[in-house]
Coordinates of C-alpha atoms in Angstrom, one line a residue:
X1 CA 0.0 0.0 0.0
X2 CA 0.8 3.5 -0.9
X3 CA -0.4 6.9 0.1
X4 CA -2.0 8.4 -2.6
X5 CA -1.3 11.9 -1.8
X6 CA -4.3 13.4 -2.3
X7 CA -6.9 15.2 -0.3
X8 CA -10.6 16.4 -0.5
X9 CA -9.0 19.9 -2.1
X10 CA -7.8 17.6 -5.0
X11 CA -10.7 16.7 -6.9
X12 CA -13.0 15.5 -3.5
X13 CA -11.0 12.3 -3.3
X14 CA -10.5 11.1 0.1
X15 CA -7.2 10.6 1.8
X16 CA -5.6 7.5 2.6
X17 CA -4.3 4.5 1.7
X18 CA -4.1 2.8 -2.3
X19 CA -3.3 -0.3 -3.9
X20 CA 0.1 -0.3 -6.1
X21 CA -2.2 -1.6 -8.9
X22 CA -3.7 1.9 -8.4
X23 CA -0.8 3.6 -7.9
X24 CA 0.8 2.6 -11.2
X25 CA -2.4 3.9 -13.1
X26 CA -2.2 7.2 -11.8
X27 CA 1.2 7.3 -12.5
X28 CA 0.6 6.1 -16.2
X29 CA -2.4 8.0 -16.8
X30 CA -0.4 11.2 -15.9
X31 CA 2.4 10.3 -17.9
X32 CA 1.3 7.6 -20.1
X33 CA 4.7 7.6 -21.9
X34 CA 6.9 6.9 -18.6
X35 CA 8.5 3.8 -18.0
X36 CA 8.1 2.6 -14.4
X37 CA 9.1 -0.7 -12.4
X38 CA 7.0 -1.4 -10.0
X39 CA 7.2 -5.5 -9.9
X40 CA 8.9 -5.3 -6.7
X41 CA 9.5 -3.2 -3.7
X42 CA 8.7 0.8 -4.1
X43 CA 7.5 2.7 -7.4
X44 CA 10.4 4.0 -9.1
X45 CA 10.8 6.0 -12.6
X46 CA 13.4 3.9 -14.6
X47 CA 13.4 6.8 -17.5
X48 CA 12.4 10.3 -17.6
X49 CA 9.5 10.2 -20.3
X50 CA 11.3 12.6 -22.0
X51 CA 13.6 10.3 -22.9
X52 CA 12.2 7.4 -23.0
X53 CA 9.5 9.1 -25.6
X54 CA 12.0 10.0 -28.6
X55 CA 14.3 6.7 -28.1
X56 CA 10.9 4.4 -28.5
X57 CA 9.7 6.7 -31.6
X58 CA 13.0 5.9 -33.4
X59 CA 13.1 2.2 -32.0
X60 CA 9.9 1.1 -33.3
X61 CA 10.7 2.8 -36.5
X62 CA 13.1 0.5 -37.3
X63 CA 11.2 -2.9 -36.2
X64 CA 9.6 -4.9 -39.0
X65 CA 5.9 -4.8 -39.1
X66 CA 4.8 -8.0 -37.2
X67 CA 0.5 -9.1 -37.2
X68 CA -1.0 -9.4 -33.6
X69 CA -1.8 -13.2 -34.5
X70 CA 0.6 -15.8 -36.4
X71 CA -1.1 -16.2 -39.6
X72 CA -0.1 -20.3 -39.5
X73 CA -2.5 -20.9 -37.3
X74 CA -5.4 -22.5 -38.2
X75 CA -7.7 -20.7 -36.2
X76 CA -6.1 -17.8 -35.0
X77 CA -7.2 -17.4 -31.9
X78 CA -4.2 -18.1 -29.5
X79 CA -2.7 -15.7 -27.6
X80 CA -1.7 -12.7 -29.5
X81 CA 1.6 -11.0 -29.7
X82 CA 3.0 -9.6 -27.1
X83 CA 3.6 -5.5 -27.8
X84 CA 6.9 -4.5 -28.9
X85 CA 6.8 -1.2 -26.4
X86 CA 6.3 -3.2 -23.8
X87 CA 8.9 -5.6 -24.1
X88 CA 11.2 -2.8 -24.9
X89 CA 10.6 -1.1 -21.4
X90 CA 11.4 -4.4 -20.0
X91 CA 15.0 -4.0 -21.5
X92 CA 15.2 -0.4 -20.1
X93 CA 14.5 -2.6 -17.0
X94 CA 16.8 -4.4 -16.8
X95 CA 19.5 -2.6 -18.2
X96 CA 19.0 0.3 -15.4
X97 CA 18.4 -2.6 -12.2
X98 CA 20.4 -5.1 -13.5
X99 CA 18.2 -7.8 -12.3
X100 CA 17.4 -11.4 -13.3
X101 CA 15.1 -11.8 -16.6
X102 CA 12.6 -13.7 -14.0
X103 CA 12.7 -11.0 -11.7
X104 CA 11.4 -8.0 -14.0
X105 CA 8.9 -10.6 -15.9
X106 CA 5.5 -10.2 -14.9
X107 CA 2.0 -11.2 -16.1
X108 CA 2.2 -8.2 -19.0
X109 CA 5.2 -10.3 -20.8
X110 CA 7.5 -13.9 -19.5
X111 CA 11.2 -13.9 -18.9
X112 CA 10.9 -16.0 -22.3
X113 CA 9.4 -13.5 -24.2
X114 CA 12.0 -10.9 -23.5
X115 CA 14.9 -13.0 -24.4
X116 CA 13.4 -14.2 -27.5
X117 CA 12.3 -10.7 -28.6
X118 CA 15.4 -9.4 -27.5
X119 CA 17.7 -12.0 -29.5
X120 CA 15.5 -11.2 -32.5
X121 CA 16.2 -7.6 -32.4
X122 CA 19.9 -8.5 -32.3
X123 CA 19.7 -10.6 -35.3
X124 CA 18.1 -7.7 -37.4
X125 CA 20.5 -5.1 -35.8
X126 CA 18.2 -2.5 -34.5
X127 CA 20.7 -1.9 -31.0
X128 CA 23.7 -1.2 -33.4
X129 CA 21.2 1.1 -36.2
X130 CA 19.9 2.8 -33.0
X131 CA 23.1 4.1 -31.8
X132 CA 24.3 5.1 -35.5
X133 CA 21.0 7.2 -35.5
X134 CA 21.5 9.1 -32.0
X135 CA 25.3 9.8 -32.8
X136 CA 24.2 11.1 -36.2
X137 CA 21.6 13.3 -34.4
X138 CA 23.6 14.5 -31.9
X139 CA 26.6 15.3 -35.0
X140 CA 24.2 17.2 -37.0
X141 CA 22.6 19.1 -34.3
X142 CA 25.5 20.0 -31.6
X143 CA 28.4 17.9 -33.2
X144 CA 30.6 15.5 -32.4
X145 CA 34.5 16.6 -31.0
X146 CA 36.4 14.1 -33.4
X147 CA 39.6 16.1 -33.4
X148 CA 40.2 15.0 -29.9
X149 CA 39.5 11.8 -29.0
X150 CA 40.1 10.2 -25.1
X151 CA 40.4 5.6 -25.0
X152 CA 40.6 4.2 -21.7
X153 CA 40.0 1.2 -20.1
X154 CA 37.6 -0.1 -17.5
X155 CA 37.1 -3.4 -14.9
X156 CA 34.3 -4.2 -14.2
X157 CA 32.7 -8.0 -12.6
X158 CA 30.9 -10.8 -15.0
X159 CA 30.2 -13.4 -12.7
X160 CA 28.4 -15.7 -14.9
X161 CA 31.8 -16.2 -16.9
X162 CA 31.0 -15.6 -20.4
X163 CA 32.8 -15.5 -23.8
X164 CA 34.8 -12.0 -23.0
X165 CA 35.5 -12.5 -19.2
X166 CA 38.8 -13.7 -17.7
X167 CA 40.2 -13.6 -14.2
X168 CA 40.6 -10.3 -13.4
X169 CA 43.9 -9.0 -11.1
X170 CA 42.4 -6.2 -8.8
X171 CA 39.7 -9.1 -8.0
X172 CA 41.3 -12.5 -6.4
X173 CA 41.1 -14.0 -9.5
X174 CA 36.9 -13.6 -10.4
X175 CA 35.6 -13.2 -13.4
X176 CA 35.6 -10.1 -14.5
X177 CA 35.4 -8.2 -17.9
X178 CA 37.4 -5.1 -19.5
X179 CA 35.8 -2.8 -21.6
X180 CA 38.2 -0.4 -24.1
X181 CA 35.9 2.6 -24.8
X182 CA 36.5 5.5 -26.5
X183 CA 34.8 8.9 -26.3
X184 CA 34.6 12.5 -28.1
X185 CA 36.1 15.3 -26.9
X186 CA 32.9 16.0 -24.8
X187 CA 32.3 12.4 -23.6
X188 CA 30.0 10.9 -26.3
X189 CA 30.7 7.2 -26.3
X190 CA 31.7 6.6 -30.1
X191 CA 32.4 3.0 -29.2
X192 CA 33.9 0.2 -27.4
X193 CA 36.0 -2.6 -27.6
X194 CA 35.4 -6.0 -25.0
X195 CA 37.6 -8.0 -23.8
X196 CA 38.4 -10.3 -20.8
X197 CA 39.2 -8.7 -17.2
X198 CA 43.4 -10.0 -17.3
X199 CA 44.0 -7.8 -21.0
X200 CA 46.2 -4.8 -20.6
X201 CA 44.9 -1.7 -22.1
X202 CA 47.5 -1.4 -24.3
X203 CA 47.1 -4.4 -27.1
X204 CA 43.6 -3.4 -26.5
X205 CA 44.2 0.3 -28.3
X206 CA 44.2 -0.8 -32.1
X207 CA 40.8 -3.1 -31.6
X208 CA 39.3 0.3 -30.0
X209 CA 40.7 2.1 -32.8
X210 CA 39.2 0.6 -35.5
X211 CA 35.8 1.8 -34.7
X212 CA 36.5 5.1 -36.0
X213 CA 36.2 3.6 -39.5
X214 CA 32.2 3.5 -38.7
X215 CA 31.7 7.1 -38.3
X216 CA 32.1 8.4 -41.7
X217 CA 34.8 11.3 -42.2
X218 CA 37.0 12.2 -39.7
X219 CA 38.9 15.3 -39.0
X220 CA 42.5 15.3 -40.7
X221 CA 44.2 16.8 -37.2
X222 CA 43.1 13.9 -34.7
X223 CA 45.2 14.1 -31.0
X224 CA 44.3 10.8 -28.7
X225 CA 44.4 11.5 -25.2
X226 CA 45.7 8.4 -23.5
X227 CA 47.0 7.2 -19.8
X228 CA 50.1 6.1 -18.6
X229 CA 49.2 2.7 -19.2
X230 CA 49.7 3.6 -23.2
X231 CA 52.9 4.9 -22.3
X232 CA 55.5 2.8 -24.6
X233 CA 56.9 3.0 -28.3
X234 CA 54.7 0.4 -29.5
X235 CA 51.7 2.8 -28.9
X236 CA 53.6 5.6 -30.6
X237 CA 54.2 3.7 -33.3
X238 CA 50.7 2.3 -34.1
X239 CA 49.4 6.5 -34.1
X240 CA 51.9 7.2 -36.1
X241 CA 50.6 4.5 -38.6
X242 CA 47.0 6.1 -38.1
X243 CA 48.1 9.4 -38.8
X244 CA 47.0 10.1 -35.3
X245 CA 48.5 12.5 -32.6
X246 CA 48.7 10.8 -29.2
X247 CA 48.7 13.1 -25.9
X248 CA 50.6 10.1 -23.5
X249 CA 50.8 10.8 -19.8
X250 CA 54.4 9.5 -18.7
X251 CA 54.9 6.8 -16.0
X252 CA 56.2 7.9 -13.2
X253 CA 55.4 11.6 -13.4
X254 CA 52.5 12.6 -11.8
X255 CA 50.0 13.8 -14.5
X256 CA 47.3 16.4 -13.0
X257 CA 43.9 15.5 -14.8
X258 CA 43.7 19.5 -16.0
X259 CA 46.8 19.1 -17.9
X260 CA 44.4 16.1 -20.2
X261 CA 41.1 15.5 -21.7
X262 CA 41.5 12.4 -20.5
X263 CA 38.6 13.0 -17.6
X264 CA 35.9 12.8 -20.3
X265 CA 36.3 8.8 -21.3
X266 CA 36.2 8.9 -17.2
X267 CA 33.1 10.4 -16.8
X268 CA 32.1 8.4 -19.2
X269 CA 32.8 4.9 -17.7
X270 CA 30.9 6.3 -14.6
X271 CA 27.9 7.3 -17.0
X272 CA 27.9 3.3 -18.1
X273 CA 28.4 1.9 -14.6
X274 CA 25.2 3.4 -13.6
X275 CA 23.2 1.0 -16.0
X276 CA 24.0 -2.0 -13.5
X277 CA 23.8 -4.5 -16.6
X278 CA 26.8 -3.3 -17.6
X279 CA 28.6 -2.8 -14.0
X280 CA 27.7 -6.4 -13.3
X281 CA 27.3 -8.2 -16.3
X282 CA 25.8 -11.4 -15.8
X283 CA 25.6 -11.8 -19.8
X284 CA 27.6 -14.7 -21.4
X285 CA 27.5 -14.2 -25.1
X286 CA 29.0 -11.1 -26.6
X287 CA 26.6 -10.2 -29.2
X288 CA 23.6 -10.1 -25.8
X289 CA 26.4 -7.4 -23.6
X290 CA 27.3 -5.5 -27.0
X291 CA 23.4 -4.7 -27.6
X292 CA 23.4 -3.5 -24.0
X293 CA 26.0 -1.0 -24.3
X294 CA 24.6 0.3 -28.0
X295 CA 21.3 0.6 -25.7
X296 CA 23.3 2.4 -22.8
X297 CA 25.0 4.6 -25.3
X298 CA 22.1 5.7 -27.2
X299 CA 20.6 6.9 -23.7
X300 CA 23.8 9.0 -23.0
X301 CA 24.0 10.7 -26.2
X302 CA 20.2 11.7 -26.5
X303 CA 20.0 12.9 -22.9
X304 CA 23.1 14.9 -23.7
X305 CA 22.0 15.8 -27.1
X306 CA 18.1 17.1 -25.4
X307 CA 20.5 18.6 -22.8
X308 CA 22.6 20.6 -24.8
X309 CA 20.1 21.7 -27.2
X310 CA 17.0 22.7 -24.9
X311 CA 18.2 26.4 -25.1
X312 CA 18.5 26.5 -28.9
X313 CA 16.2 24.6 -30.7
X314 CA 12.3 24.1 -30.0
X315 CA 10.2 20.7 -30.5
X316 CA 7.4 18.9 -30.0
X317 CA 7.5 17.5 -26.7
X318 CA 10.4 19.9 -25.8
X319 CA 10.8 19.5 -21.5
X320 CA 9.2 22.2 -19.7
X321 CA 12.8 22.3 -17.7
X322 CA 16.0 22.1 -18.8
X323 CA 16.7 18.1 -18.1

């Protein structure tokens, strides 16, 4: 039970006590486009609806037209199809909570379902065309920073093991998984490279690298911002290859985070970790946690893109606040 938070000076309706069946259709029938989580424990607002609003519009653009009922059936009368949007706010689920398939299933859509539908999206694509969309959007409207570029790595734990895991060193040994991203020169993830937990960032650098090759022209003057963990001649040598500037920090010397762009792939990480799919990735196949991140992705660069262009554009749907 929940208070309802109302009084007789709100419409005459009494005080007291609701149901959370009641409480999640107040919720939805004043925002009918948020996604909520209210299987277990407290109501809680997994996405802002003014975000969750333009990444669904795109989304279902690009799903293949499907009919409510399988048209093998003889009869067709069995259960109908379960709705794309809902199954898609089951993978904002869990890719925000982190939590088991059974745990976020309910009697609107089985664990089943959401695997399925989710593996089927993967096969057509839609996770990677997604991301390609928002980072187009966000280059035509604010623009990408692709003269400096930061790569860095990050740890963090897979303990279902996995294709990309391996034992990880700051750990005791657990599985654990490495991630190579690399950002813009204002923290837009551009992409990412996976690998398992015991890989030095280093021979991870080239993998990350090639990514660039999927967004389209780049500038000619390109200066990659890179820890002392990058420090040797055989990462030199590979920029110099590239036709790429590298900004190393030195081992050794202590290298103030002012004196680097470096903070932004930092920031960046942090922005990931706070999808707890990705911070504890209990994924095994590497197809299933790279859909993930193009999902986690696309949220960061629309929420920055909405952010940095509420004070100079106007839409449909525009916040009433600056987000």
């Amino acid at each position: 039970m929940v208070n309802s938070g109302v009084g007789p000076r709100c419409g005459g309706v009494r005080e007291g006590p609701i149901s959370r069946t009641q409480a999640v259709e107040a919720i939805a029938a004043a925002s009918p486009s948020a996604t909520l989580c209210a299987h277990q424990g407290d109501l809680c607002l997994v996405l802002p609806s003014w975000l969750t609003e333009p990444l669904w519009d795109q989304f279902s653009a690009l799903l293949p037209q499907r009919p409510l009922y399988h048209p093998d059936h003889p009869l067709r009368c069995h259960r109908p199809r379960i709705s794309d949007r809902i199954v898609f706010d089951k993978l904002l689920q869990l890719l925000r909570f982190g939590c088991a398939y059974e745990a976020i299933a309910d009697t609107t859509c089985s664990a089943s379902t959401i695997r399925s539908r989710r593996d089927e999206w993967i096969r057509l694509g839609i996770f990677s065309q997604l991301k390609r969309i928002a980072l187009d959007s966000y280059d035509r409207i604010v623009g990408l920073m692709l003269d400096r570029i930061a790569i860095d790595g990050s740890l963090t734990k897979a303990p279902g093991g996995g294709e990309v895991a391996g034992r990880s060193p700051v750990d005791r040994g657990k599985q654990g998984l490495k991630r190579s991203g690399m950002t813009d020169g204002y923290g837009i993830p551009l992409g990412r490279f996976l690998a398992g937990a015991n890989c030095h960032d280093s021979p991870l650098l080239a993998p990350t690298l090639d990514r660039l090759a999927e967004l389209g022209p780049l500038p000619d003057d390109i200066t990659v911002h890179l820890d002392a963990g990058y420090d040797s001649n055989k990462t030199r040598a590979l920029l110099d290859e590239l036709g790429l500037h590298g900004r190393i920090a030195h081992k050794g010397q202590k290298a103030p985070i002012q004196a680097s762009q470096r903070w932004h792939v930092e920031r960046t990480h942090a922005w990931q970790n706070a999808f707890h799919r990705l911070s504890r990735c209990y994924e095994r196949h590497a197809v299933v946690i790279d859909a993930f991140f193009d999902l986690a992705d696309t949220i960061i660069t629309v929420r920055s893109l909405i952010r940095r262009s509420w004070t100079t554009h106007r839409w449909d749907n525009r916040p009433r606040r600056c987000p």
